[in-house]
mmCIF file of C-alpha atoms in Angstrom:
data_model
loop_
_atom_site.group_PDB
_atom_site.id
_atom_site.type_symbol
_atom_site.label_atom_id
_atom_site.label_comp_id
_atom_site.label_asym_id
_atom_site.label_seq_id
_atom_site.Cartn_x
_atom_site.Cartn_y
_atom_site.Cartn_z
ATOM 1 C CA MET A 1 -28.229 -23.495 29.743
ATOM 2 C CA SER A 2 -24.774 -24.517 28.569
ATOM 3 C CA ALA A 3 -21.974 -22.152 27.583
ATOM 4 C CA PRO A 4 -21.306 -21.533 23.898
ATOM 5 C CA ASP A 5 -19.019 -23.960 22.134
ATOM 6 C CA TYR A 6 -16.301 -21.387 21.518
ATOM 7 C CA LYS A 7 -13.922 -23.805 19.820
ATOM 8 C CA ARG A 8 -16.583 -24.837 17.320
ATOM 9 C CA ILE A 9 -17.441 -21.232 16.460
ATOM 10 C CA PHE A 10 -13.796 -20.406 15.589
ATOM 11 C CA ARG A 11 -13.324 -23.676 13.732
ATOM 12 C CA GLU A 12 -16.420 -23.081 11.579
ATOM 13 C CA ALA A 13 -15.304 -19.543 10.812
ATOM 14 C CA ILE A 14 -12.034 -20.906 9.443
ATOM 15 C CA GLU A 15 -13.807 -23.679 7.554
ATOM 16 C CA ASP A 16 -15.962 -21.052 5.822
ATOM 17 C CA LEU A 17 -12.826 -19.425 4.455
ATOM 18 C CA HIS A 18 -11.531 -22.763 3.169
ATOM 19 C CA ARG A 19 -14.848 -23.473 1.419
ATOM 20 C CA GLU A 20 -14.760 -20.094 -0.337
ATOM 21 C CA GLY A 21 -11.146 -20.622 -1.392
ATOM 22 C CA ARG A 22 -9.914 -17.498 0.331
ATOM 23 C CA TYR A 23 -8.173 -18.899 3.384
ATOM 24 C CA ARG A 24 -4.868 -17.000 3.648
ATOM 25 C CA TYR A 25 -1.698 -19.075 3.828
ATOM 26 C CA PHE A 26 1.491 -17.447 5.066
ATOM 27 C CA ALA A 27 4.437 -18.447 2.981
ATOM 28 C CA GLN A 28 7.598 -18.682 5.035
ATOM 29 C CA LEU A 29 10.284 -16.670 3.245
ATOM 30 C CA ARG A 30 13.773 -15.736 4.209
ATOM 31 C CA ARG A 31 14.937 -12.735 2.220
ATOM 32 C CA LYS A 32 18.513 -12.962 0.964
ATOM 33 C CA CYS A 33 20.383 -9.749 1.625
ATOM 34 C CA GLY A 34 21.997 -8.456 -1.547
ATOM 35 C CA LYS A 35 19.965 -10.765 -3.825
ATOM 36 C CA PHE A 36 16.600 -8.979 -3.899
ATOM 37 C CA PRO A 37 14.039 -9.987 -5.208
ATOM 38 C CA ARG A 38 15.115 -13.515 -4.362
ATOM 39 C CA SER A 39 14.233 -15.315 -1.156
ATOM 40 C CA ASP A 40 14.490 -18.775 0.306
ATOM 41 C CA TYR A 41 11.097 -20.466 0.598
ATOM 42 C CA TYR A 42 10.451 -23.006 3.364
ATOM 43 C CA ASP A 43 7.566 -25.377 2.552
ATOM 44 C CA GLY A 44 6.962 -26.589 6.125
ATOM 45 C CA LYS A 45 8.162 -30.087 5.275
ATOM 46 C CA GLY A 46 11.885 -29.486 5.650
ATOM 47 C CA ASN A 47 12.430 -28.411 2.056
ATOM 48 C CA VAL A 48 13.997 -25.092 1.030
ATOM 49 C CA LYS A 49 14.325 -23.575 -2.405
ATOM 50 C CA GLU A 50 15.181 -20.185 -3.850
ATOM 51 C CA VAL A 51 12.236 -18.285 -5.367
ATOM 52 C CA THR A 52 11.770 -14.929 -7.086
ATOM 53 C CA VAL A 53 9.329 -12.651 -5.325
ATOM 54 C CA TRP A 54 6.923 -10.708 -7.592
ATOM 55 C CA CYS A 55 4.488 -9.237 -5.078
ATOM 56 C CA SER A 56 6.684 -7.309 -2.666
ATOM 57 C CA ASN A 57 5.799 -3.759 -1.678
ATOM 58 C CA ASP A 58 9.506 -3.050 -1.241
ATOM 59 C CA TYR A 59 9.016 -1.490 -4.654
ATOM 60 C CA LEU A 60 12.578 -0.211 -5.185
ATOM 61 C CA GLY A 61 14.521 -2.768 -3.165
ATOM 62 C CA MET A 62 15.550 -0.106 -0.665
ATOM 63 C CA GLY A 63 15.206 -2.580 2.224
ATOM 64 C CA GLN A 64 18.614 -3.937 1.133
ATOM 65 C CA HIS A 65 20.279 -0.757 -0.104
ATOM 66 C CA PRO A 66 23.836 -0.367 1.274
ATOM 67 C CA LYS A 67 23.169 3.188 2.551
ATOM 68 C CA VAL A 68 20.135 2.013 4.468
ATOM 69 C CA LEU A 69 21.882 -0.982 6.013
ATOM 70 C CA ALA A 70 24.910 1.112 6.984
ATOM 71 C CA ALA A 71 22.680 3.697 8.686
ATOM 72 C CA MET A 72 20.845 0.988 10.632
ATOM 73 C CA HIS A 73 24.082 -0.654 11.736
ATOM 74 C CA GLU A 74 25.380 2.695 12.903
ATOM 75 C CA ALA A 75 22.168 3.439 14.796
ATOM 76 C CA VAL A 76 22.043 0.138 16.652
ATOM 77 C CA ASP A 77 25.641 0.648 17.745
ATOM 78 C CA ASP A 78 24.788 4.241 18.670
ATOM 79 C CA VAL A 79 21.569 3.870 20.689
ATOM 80 C CA GLY A 80 20.699 0.186 20.883
ATOM 81 C CA ALA A 81 17.595 -1.555 19.590
ATOM 82 C CA GLY A 82 14.406 -0.132 21.125
ATOM 83 C CA ALA A 83 12.884 3.286 21.561
ATOM 84 C CA GLY A 84 12.395 3.000 25.317
ATOM 85 C CA GLY A 85 8.774 4.061 25.462
ATOM 86 C CA THR A 86 6.168 6.366 24.043
ATOM 87 C CA ARG A 87 7.303 9.646 22.437
ATOM 88 C CA ASN A 88 6.046 11.551 25.491
ATOM 89 C CA ILE A 89 7.791 9.488 28.139
ATOM 90 C CA ALA A 90 11.121 8.198 26.854
ATOM 91 C CA GLY A 91 10.824 7.436 23.195
ATOM 92 C CA THR A 92 11.714 10.558 21.180
ATOM 93 C CA SER A 93 15.172 10.241 19.781
ATOM 94 C CA TRP A 94 17.362 12.365 17.529
ATOM 95 C CA TYR A 95 16.505 9.951 14.675
ATOM 96 C CA HIS A 96 12.760 10.574 15.053
ATOM 97 C CA VAL A 97 13.229 14.340 15.009
ATOM 98 C CA GLU A 98 15.531 14.260 11.970
ATOM 99 C CA LEU A 99 13.250 11.956 10.075
ATOM 100 C CA GLU A 100 10.213 14.157 10.689
ATOM 101 C CA LYS A 101 12.141 17.186 9.438
ATOM 102 C CA GLU A 102 13.188 15.240 6.332
ATOM 103 C CA LEU A 103 9.583 14.173 5.629
ATOM 104 C CA ALA A 104 8.210 17.683 6.130
ATOM 105 C CA ASP A 105 10.753 18.951 3.620
ATOM 106 C CA LEU A 106 9.898 16.145 1.205
ATOM 107 C CA HIS A 107 6.266 17.284 1.042
ATOM 108 C CA GLY A 108 6.815 21.029 1.366
ATOM 109 C CA LYS A 109 5.011 21.165 4.725
ATOM 110 C CA GLU A 110 5.823 22.817 8.019
ATOM 111 C CA ALA A 111 5.884 19.596 10.003
ATOM 112 C CA ALA A 112 5.492 15.823 9.957
ATOM 113 C CA LEU A 113 4.512 13.275 12.563
ATOM 114 C CA LEU A 114 5.743 9.662 12.720
ATOM 115 C CA PHE A 115 3.570 6.650 13.443
ATOM 116 C CA ASN A 116 4.501 2.968 13.701
ATOM 117 C CA SER A 117 2.680 2.100 10.459
ATOM 118 C CA GLY A 118 0.739 3.677 7.624
ATOM 119 C CA TYR A 119 -2.369 1.925 8.940
ATOM 120 C CA MET A 120 -1.914 3.604 12.320
ATOM 121 C CA ALA A 121 -1.269 6.990 10.718
ATOM 122 C CA ASN A 122 -4.542 6.822 8.800
ATOM 123 C CA GLN A 123 -6.628 5.330 11.588
ATOM 124 C CA ALA A 124 -5.411 7.715 14.321
ATOM 125 C CA THR A 125 -5.387 10.864 12.246
ATOM 126 C CA LEU A 126 -8.780 10.489 10.587
ATOM 127 C CA ALA A 127 -10.423 9.507 13.854
ATOM 128 C CA THR A 128 -8.881 12.472 15.693
ATOM 129 C CA LEU A 129 -9.862 14.979 12.990
ATOM 130 C CA ALA A 130 -13.545 14.084 13.568
ATOM 131 C CA LYS A 131 -13.098 14.806 17.268
ATOM 132 C CA LEU A 132 -11.218 18.069 16.755
ATOM 133 C CA LEU A 133 -13.747 19.387 14.188
ATOM 134 C CA PRO A 134 -17.272 19.060 15.678
ATOM 135 C CA GLY A 135 -19.847 18.281 13.030
ATOM 136 C CA LEU A 136 -17.201 17.177 10.498
ATOM 137 C CA VAL A 137 -18.510 15.446 7.398
ATOM 138 C CA THR A 138 -15.859 13.169 5.839
ATOM 139 C CA LEU A 139 -16.281 12.427 2.142
ATOM 140 C CA SER A 140 -14.497 9.156 1.458
ATOM 141 C CA ASP A 141 -13.669 7.556 -1.892
ATOM 142 C CA ALA A 142 -15.408 4.188 -2.284
ATOM 143 C CA LEU A 143 -12.093 2.388 -2.737
ATOM 144 C CA ASN A 144 -10.227 3.875 0.199
ATOM 145 C CA HIS A 145 -7.974 1.596 2.197
ATOM 146 C CA ALA A 146 -9.321 -0.271 5.219
ATOM 147 C CA SER A 147 -7.237 1.872 7.550
ATOM 148 C CA MET A 148 -8.936 5.043 6.271
ATOM 149 C CA ILE A 149 -12.350 3.439 6.587
ATOM 150 C CA GLU A 150 -11.564 2.330 10.119
ATOM 151 C CA GLY A 151 -10.281 5.785 11.098
ATOM 152 C CA ILE A 152 -13.381 7.504 9.754
ATOM 153 C CA ARG A 153 -15.631 4.975 11.486
ATOM 154 C CA HIS A 154 -13.762 5.301 14.790
ATOM 155 C CA GLY A 155 -14.111 9.068 14.691
ATOM 156 C CA ARG A 156 -17.917 8.618 14.817
ATOM 157 C CA GLY A 157 -18.548 11.671 12.664
ATOM 158 C CA ASP A 158 -20.791 11.928 9.689
ATOM 159 C CA LYS A 159 -19.500 10.401 6.474
ATOM 160 C CA MET A 160 -20.451 10.265 2.823
ATOM 161 C CA ILE A 161 -18.960 7.791 0.342
ATOM 162 C CA PHE A 162 -18.485 9.046 -3.192
ATOM 163 C CA GLN A 163 -18.055 6.784 -6.182
ATOM 164 C CA HIS A 164 -14.460 5.975 -6.979
ATOM 165 C CA ASN A 165 -12.659 8.919 -8.634
ATOM 166 C CA ASP A 166 -16.062 10.325 -9.644
ATOM 167 C CA LEU A 167 -15.894 14.110 -9.566
ATOM 168 C CA GLU A 168 -19.574 14.604 -10.402
ATOM 169 C CA ASP A 169 -20.672 12.380 -7.545
ATOM 170 C CA LEU A 170 -18.236 14.083 -5.188
ATOM 171 C CA GLU A 171 -19.560 17.548 -6.124
ATOM 172 C CA GLU A 172 -23.182 16.439 -5.699
ATOM 173 C CA LYS A 173 -22.406 15.283 -2.187
ATOM 174 C CA LEU A 174 -20.472 18.484 -1.361
ATOM 175 C CA LYS A 175 -23.439 20.551 -2.567
ATOM 176 C CA ALA A 176 -25.720 18.722 -0.119
ATOM 177 C CA ILE A 177 -23.651 19.687 2.926
ATOM 178 C CA PRO A 178 -24.474 23.042 4.547
ATOM 179 C CA PRO A 179 -21.650 25.549 3.891
ATOM 180 C CA GLU A 180 -21.012 26.154 7.563
ATOM 181 C CA LYS A 181 -20.287 22.464 8.343
ATOM 182 C CA PRO A 182 -16.620 21.414 8.304
ATOM 183 C CA LYS A 183 -15.807 19.017 5.465
ATOM 184 C CA LEU A 184 -12.906 16.694 4.705
ATOM 185 C CA ILE A 185 -12.267 14.892 1.396
ATOM 186 C CA ALA A 186 -10.286 11.710 2.050
ATOM 187 C CA PHE A 187 -8.817 9.847 -0.904
ATOM 188 C CA GLU A 188 -5.725 8.061 -2.196
ATOM 189 C CA SER A 189 -3.296 9.008 -4.954
ATOM 190 C CA VAL A 190 -2.418 5.508 -6.273
ATOM 191 C CA TYR A 191 -5.003 2.828 -5.534
ATOM 192 C CA SER A 192 -2.993 -0.269 -4.863
ATOM 193 C CA MET A 193 -5.272 -3.025 -6.199
ATOM 194 C CA ASP A 194 -6.331 -1.447 -9.509
ATOM 195 C CA GLY A 195 -3.282 0.770 -9.956
ATOM 196 C CA ASP A 196 -5.293 3.831 -11.007
ATOM 197 C CA ILE A 197 -4.559 7.376 -9.908
ATOM 198 C CA ALA A 198 -6.915 9.993 -8.464
ATOM 199 C CA PRO A 199 -7.648 13.315 -10.249
ATOM 200 C CA ILE A 200 -5.952 15.228 -7.495
ATOM 201 C CA GLU A 201 -6.006 18.739 -8.951
ATOM 202 C CA ALA A 202 -9.711 18.492 -9.799
ATOM 203 C CA ILE A 203 -10.515 17.266 -6.301
ATOM 204 C CA CYS A 204 -8.578 20.190 -4.864
ATOM 205 C CA ASP A 205 -10.617 22.537 -7.078
ATOM 206 C CA LEU A 206 -13.832 21.133 -5.579
ATOM 207 C CA ALA A 207 -12.387 21.388 -2.052
ATOM 208 C CA ASP A 208 -11.662 25.080 -2.662
ATOM 209 C CA LYS A 209 -15.073 25.675 -4.142
ATOM 210 C CA TYR A 210 -16.981 24.103 -1.234
ATOM 211 C CA GLY A 211 -14.641 24.960 1.665
ATOM 212 C CA ALA A 212 -13.375 21.443 2.381
ATOM 213 C CA MET A 213 -10.052 20.201 3.724
ATOM 214 C CA THR A 214 -8.145 17.562 1.785
ATOM 215 C CA TYR A 215 -6.496 14.396 3.120
ATOM 216 C CA ILE A 216 -4.556 12.186 0.705
ATOM 217 C CA ASP A 217 -3.047 8.759 1.239
ATOM 218 C CA GLU A 218 0.157 8.537 -0.821
ATOM 219 C CA VAL A 219 1.491 5.279 0.616
ATOM 220 C CA HIS A 220 1.851 3.644 -2.788
ATOM 221 C CA ALA A 221 3.340 6.806 -4.336
ATOM 222 C CA VAL A 222 5.905 8.262 -1.922
ATOM 223 C CA GLY A 223 9.400 7.489 -3.130
ATOM 224 C CA MET A 224 7.915 6.384 -6.480
ATOM 225 C CA TYR A 225 6.831 9.627 -8.184
ATOM 226 C CA GLY A 226 8.058 13.208 -8.398
ATOM 227 C CA PRO A 227 11.588 14.545 -8.830
ATOM 228 C CA ARG A 228 12.452 13.816 -5.186
ATOM 229 C CA GLY A 229 9.995 10.980 -4.528
ATOM 230 C CA GLY A 230 7.362 13.255 -2.932
ATOM 231 C CA GLY A 231 4.576 11.232 -4.574
ATOM 232 C CA VAL A 232 1.977 12.006 -7.216
ATOM 233 C CA CYS A 233 1.263 15.332 -5.497
ATOM 234 C CA GLU A 234 4.836 16.419 -6.108
ATOM 235 C CA ARG A 235 4.785 15.081 -9.664
ATOM 236 C CA ASP A 236 1.550 17.014 -10.423
ATOM 237 C CA GLU A 237 2.746 20.099 -8.489
ATOM 238 C CA VAL A 238 -0.209 20.165 -6.134
ATOM 239 C CA MET A 239 1.449 19.473 -2.761
ATOM 240 C CA ASP A 240 0.631 22.959 -1.524
ATOM 241 C CA ARG A 241 -3.078 22.362 -2.140
ATOM 242 C CA ILE A 242 -3.350 19.285 0.057
ATOM 243 C CA ASP A 243 -3.900 19.899 3.768
ATOM 244 C CA ILE A 244 -2.672 16.540 5.067
ATOM 245 C CA ILE A 245 -0.447 14.095 3.171
ATOM 246 C CA GLU A 246 -0.143 10.619 4.662
ATOM 247 C CA GLY A 247 2.609 8.260 3.655
ATOM 248 C CA THR A 248 4.505 5.136 4.602
ATOM 249 C CA LEU A 249 8.129 4.145 5.127
ATOM 250 C CA ALA A 250 7.370 0.469 4.454
ATOM 251 C CA LYS A 251 6.961 0.411 0.674
ATOM 252 C CA ALA A 252 9.218 2.422 -1.641
ATOM 253 C CA TYR A 253 11.458 3.310 1.327
ATOM 254 C CA GLY A 254 11.776 -0.363 2.324
ATOM 255 C CA ILE A 255 11.635 -0.011 6.111
ATOM 256 C CA MET A 256 8.624 0.351 8.449
ATOM 257 C CA GLY A 257 6.447 3.140 9.792
ATOM 258 C CA GLY A 258 3.966 5.745 8.622
ATOM 259 C CA TYR A 259 3.544 9.498 8.904
ATOM 260 C CA ILE A 260 1.517 12.600 8.137
ATOM 261 C CA ALA A 261 2.867 15.862 6.781
ATOM 262 C CA ALA A 262 0.882 19.066 7.242
ATOM 263 C CA ASP A 263 0.883 22.498 8.844
ATOM 264 C CA ALA A 264 2.594 22.622 12.238
ATOM 265 C CA ASP A 265 -0.670 23.233 14.076
ATOM 266 C CA ILE A 266 -2.355 20.190 12.480
ATOM 267 C CA CYS A 267 0.548 17.904 13.323
ATOM 268 C CA ASP A 268 0.702 19.284 16.862
ATOM 269 C CA ALA A 269 -3.010 18.762 17.378
ATOM 270 C CA ILE A 270 -2.843 15.153 16.165
ATOM 271 C CA ARG A 271 0.226 14.583 18.317
ATOM 272 C CA SER A 272 -1.614 15.969 21.343
ATOM 273 C CA TYR A 273 -5.028 14.262 20.890
ATOM 274 C CA ALA A 274 -4.570 10.998 18.952
ATOM 275 C CA SER A 275 -4.660 8.055 21.334
ATOM 276 C CA GLY A 276 -3.128 5.846 18.648
ATOM 277 C CA PHE A 277 -0.024 8.065 18.816
ATOM 278 C CA ILE A 278 0.027 8.994 22.503
ATOM 279 C CA PHE A 279 -0.204 5.466 23.924
ATOM 280 C CA THR A 280 2.095 3.610 21.498
ATOM 281 C CA THR A 281 5.772 2.894 21.980
ATOM 282 C CA SER A 282 7.555 4.843 19.315
ATOM 283 C CA LEU A 283 9.253 3.442 16.258
ATOM 284 C CA SER A 284 12.657 1.914 16.924
ATOM 285 C CA PRO A 285 15.412 4.493 16.319
ATOM 286 C CA VAL A 286 17.152 1.834 14.206
ATOM 287 C CA LEU A 287 14.183 1.759 11.827
ATOM 288 C CA ALA A 288 13.981 5.551 11.832
ATOM 289 C CA ALA A 289 17.668 5.741 10.919
ATOM 290 C CA GLY A 290 17.188 3.358 7.983
ATOM 291 C CA ALA A 291 14.119 5.289 6.781
ATOM 292 C CA LEU A 292 16.025 8.560 7.063
ATOM 293 C CA ALA A 293 18.810 7.230 4.861
ATOM 294 C CA SER A 294 16.276 5.864 2.367
ATOM 295 C CA VAL A 295 14.328 9.101 2.093
ATOM 296 C CA ARG A 296 17.517 11.124 1.641
ATOM 297 C CA HIS A 297 18.815 8.785 -1.052
ATOM 298 C CA LEU A 298 15.615 8.800 -3.081
ATOM 299 C CA LYS A 299 15.393 12.599 -2.886
ATOM 300 C CA GLU A 300 18.659 12.717 -4.821
ATOM 301 C CA SER A 301 18.450 9.588 -7.002
ATOM 302 C CA GLY A 302 15.867 8.984 -9.681
ATOM 303 C CA GLU A 303 17.626 5.905 -11.048
ATOM 304 C CA GLU A 304 15.589 3.406 -9.062
ATOM 305 C CA ARG A 305 12.272 5.052 -10.021
ATOM 306 C CA ALA A 306 13.142 5.194 -13.713
ATOM 307 C CA LEU A 307 14.238 1.543 -13.846
ATOM 308 C CA GLN A 308 11.159 0.435 -11.942
ATOM 309 C CA GLN A 309 8.845 2.246 -14.343
ATOM 310 C CA LYS A 310 10.734 0.811 -17.315
ATOM 311 C CA HIS A 311 10.320 -2.751 -16.019
ATOM 312 C CA ALA A 312 6.631 -2.259 -15.161
ATOM 313 C CA ALA A 313 5.961 -1.021 -18.698
ATOM 314 C CA LEU A 314 7.916 -3.934 -20.217
ATOM 315 C CA LEU A 315 6.072 -6.535 -18.161
ATOM 316 C CA ARG A 316 2.692 -4.991 -18.970
ATOM 317 C CA GLU A 317 3.566 -4.948 -22.684
ATOM 318 C CA LYS A 318 4.689 -8.585 -22.738
ATOM 319 C CA LEU A 319 1.645 -9.835 -20.849
ATOM 320 C CA LEU A 320 -0.708 -7.969 -23.158
ATOM 321 C CA GLU A 321 1.037 -9.483 -26.168
ATOM 322 C CA ARG A 322 0.063 -12.923 -24.835
ATOM 323 C CA GLY A 323 -3.579 -11.864 -24.413
ATOM 324 C CA LEU A 324 -3.455 -12.002 -20.615
ATOM 325 C CA PRO A 325 -6.101 -9.931 -18.800
ATOM 326 C CA VAL A 326 -3.916 -7.146 -17.453
ATOM 327 C CA ILE A 327 -5.529 -4.087 -15.990
ATOM 328 C CA VAL A 328 -3.722 -1.289 -17.829
ATOM 329 C CA THR A 329 -2.886 1.411 -15.337
ATOM 330 C CA PRO A 330 -0.897 4.644 -15.295
ATOM 331 C CA SER A 331 0.986 3.477 -12.221
ATOM 332 C CA HIS A 332 3.740 0.998 -11.421
ATOM 333 C CA ILE A 333 1.295 -1.727 -10.353
ATOM 334 C CA VAL A 334 0.474 -4.567 -12.787
ATOM 335 C CA PRO A 335 -2.760 -6.384 -11.802
ATOM 336 C CA VAL A 336 -3.758 -9.502 -13.760
ATOM 337 C CA MET A 337 -7.379 -10.577 -13.401
ATOM 338 C CA VAL A 338 -8.433 -14.155 -12.561
ATOM 339 C CA GLY A 339 -11.967 -13.661 -11.235
ATOM 340 C CA ASP A 340 -12.229 -16.724 -8.990
ATOM 341 C CA ALA A 341 -10.680 -17.311 -5.582
ATOM 342 C CA VAL A 342 -10.050 -21.051 -5.969
ATOM 343 C CA ARG A 343 -8.497 -20.727 -9.412
ATOM 344 C CA CYS A 344 -6.395 -17.762 -8.282
ATOM 345 C CA LYS A 345 -4.906 -19.986 -5.555
ATOM 346 C CA GLN A 346 -4.344 -22.770 -8.100
ATOM 347 C CA LEU A 347 -2.459 -20.283 -10.273
ATOM 348 C CA THR A 348 -0.185 -18.994 -7.533
ATOM 349 C CA ASP A 349 0.456 -22.535 -6.211
ATOM 350 C CA ALA A 350 1.530 -23.630 -9.727
ATOM 351 C CA LEU A 351 3.796 -20.578 -10.089
ATOM 352 C CA MET A 352 5.512 -21.577 -6.862
ATOM 353 C CA ASP A 353 5.610 -25.348 -7.437
ATOM 354 C CA ASP A 354 6.587 -25.393 -11.121
ATOM 355 C CA TYR A 355 8.411 -22.119 -11.725
ATOM 356 C CA ASP A 356 9.821 -21.042 -8.324
ATOM 357 C CA ILE A 357 7.925 -17.771 -8.601
ATOM 358 C CA TYR A 358 6.220 -16.377 -5.484
ATOM 359 C CA VAL A 359 3.015 -14.345 -5.932
ATOM 360 C CA GLN A 360 0.160 -14.162 -3.459
ATOM 361 C CA PRO A 361 -3.488 -14.377 -4.610
ATOM 362 C CA ILE A 362 -5.537 -11.256 -3.924
ATOM 363 C CA ASN A 363 -9.033 -12.226 -2.732
ATOM 364 C CA TYR A 364 -12.005 -10.755 -0.867
ATOM 365 C CA PRO A 365 -12.159 -8.660 1.263
ATOM 366 C CA THR A 366 -9.117 -6.948 -0.225
ATOM 367 C CA VAL A 367 -10.956 -6.839 -3.566
ATOM 368 C CA PRO A 368 -14.670 -7.523 -4.330
ATOM 369 C CA ARG A 369 -15.732 -11.130 -4.943
ATOM 370 C CA GLY A 370 -15.463 -12.010 -8.648
ATOM 371 C CA THR A 371 -12.443 -9.678 -9.124
ATOM 372 C CA GLU A 372 -9.747 -11.936 -7.640
ATOM 373 C CA ARG A 373 -6.367 -11.312 -9.172
ATOM 374 C CA ILE A 374 -2.626 -11.455 -8.858
ATOM 375 C CA ARG A 375 -0.893 -8.130 -8.304
ATOM 376 C CA LEU A 376 2.588 -7.950 -9.775
ATOM 377 C CA THR A 377 5.104 -5.371 -8.632
ATOM 378 C CA PRO A 378 8.166 -5.445 -10.872
ATOM 379 C CA GLY A 379 11.080 -3.522 -9.426
ATOM 380 C CA PRO A 380 14.432 -2.227 -10.617
ATOM 381 C CA MET A 381 16.014 -5.634 -9.893
ATOM 382 C CA HIS A 382 13.484 -7.604 -11.952
ATOM 383 C CA GLY A 383 15.499 -7.579 -15.147
ATOM 384 C CA PRO A 384 14.418 -8.492 -18.712
ATOM 385 C CA GLU A 385 15.262 -12.181 -18.172
ATOM 386 C CA GLU A 386 13.002 -12.409 -15.076
ATOM 387 C CA ILE A 387 10.257 -10.542 -16.937
ATOM 388 C CA THR A 388 10.432 -12.938 -19.863
ATOM 389 C CA ARG A 389 10.399 -15.929 -17.520
ATOM 390 C CA MET A 390 7.363 -14.582 -15.649
ATOM 391 C CA THR A 391 5.536 -13.900 -18.930
ATOM 392 C CA GLU A 392 6.154 -17.405 -20.247
ATOM 393 C CA ALA A 393 5.094 -18.981 -16.942
ATOM 394 C CA LEU A 394 1.800 -17.080 -16.848
ATOM 395 C CA ASP A 395 1.153 -17.797 -20.519
ATOM 396 C CA GLU A 396 1.630 -21.539 -19.964
ATOM 397 C CA LEU A 397 -0.482 -21.636 -16.824
ATOM 398 C CA TRP A 398 -3.294 -19.611 -18.372
ATOM 399 C CA THR A 399 -3.571 -22.331 -20.997
ATOM 400 C CA ARG A 400 -3.188 -25.196 -18.529
ATOM 401 C CA LEU A 401 -5.839 -23.838 -16.172
ATOM 402 C CA ASP A 402 -8.102 -22.724 -19.036
ATOM 403 C CA LEU A 403 -8.320 -19.144 -17.718
ATOM 404 C CA PRO A 404 -9.977 -16.477 -19.888
ATOM 405 C CA ARG A 405 -7.742 -14.245 -21.950
ATOM 406 C CA ASN A 406 -8.227 -10.820 -23.461
ATOM 407 C CA THR A 407 -9.530 -12.209 -26.760
ATOM 408 C CA ARG A 408 -12.680 -11.492 -28.706
ATOM 409 C CA GLU A 409 -13.921 -14.972 -27.902
ATOM 410 C CA ALA A 410 -13.347 -14.481 -24.155
ATOM 411 C CA ALA A 411 -15.064 -11.118 -24.216
ATOM 412 C CA GLU A 412 -18.101 -12.581 -25.948
#
């Protein structure tokens, strides 16, 4: 009996993605410091051109803020590039300690714990909670991020999935769990693909009623909402009602890394038991220094948040005026529906080729099949001229590609 044809298996798996129109191409970009949101685009054929990026998660452009860059330059001169090891062995620096203090203060918690990414923070924390709380039942929102799903799965505890933002379904599932069993409600504040926001206060009410802990992913909200950028929980004045707040340093703060903020005992337990924390080389002190400067700046400055919200509202208004199928959301995210993977790629290719606008198509498994879209993230540096240019480009391409609009005829 011959061995499997390994090369053929991998090749066919890639060919399947091409046939479905959801093969993911990496665009080679070189960000231009001081010119955000513009980057140089390399087409792989020796050609370079400047493009405007409309899908960055560096929501506020903090990755190029002078305070952040100065802090990182100072840190690399101070301590060098790398962390030197895991936090336990050689990798805890002054910058890590100060950043954790700053994040705990941001969320009104006793402590915080740094991870190398938001994905790792979710995966490691949720998996470890199931091991620390025998018999734990995790109630997970149906649209939770892949990192949360992976963490819950890896914990091997019982789980129940409630319909997205559906309080009645959540309560029915809570009722079905014996009162003595530990329970955890895991959900997000801002859901990044649809841009909707969870009913946090009402979820906390149910958690109190049925004796459940609460775990919220605020990665698309930290830095973006609240007087100091503490997220939707700060804006809605419910931070004290959430047991564990998880966030990222890679979106509004413009750097890299993730974290949790919670009571000191919770953070200490995760620090002591989570293999994803224990066995990972810690975040570079240079990155921690940049994140520290970014968090401190956005605690004091609301200018970036206000301008970003203004531009998101303006873009949404202009697209709706043209009859484009925008998902109207209460958040800063502006999704525009296409509904087909192949045509979504045609749209983004045309934006790049004809208008020097870079947007990535959002396809399955990030969103369900049939709901393919582009996800626009206007920031404080996307001014009215860029917004008008984007609107006109999409309007022209929607006609050229014969894509459905928000008209009575399209709806029928």
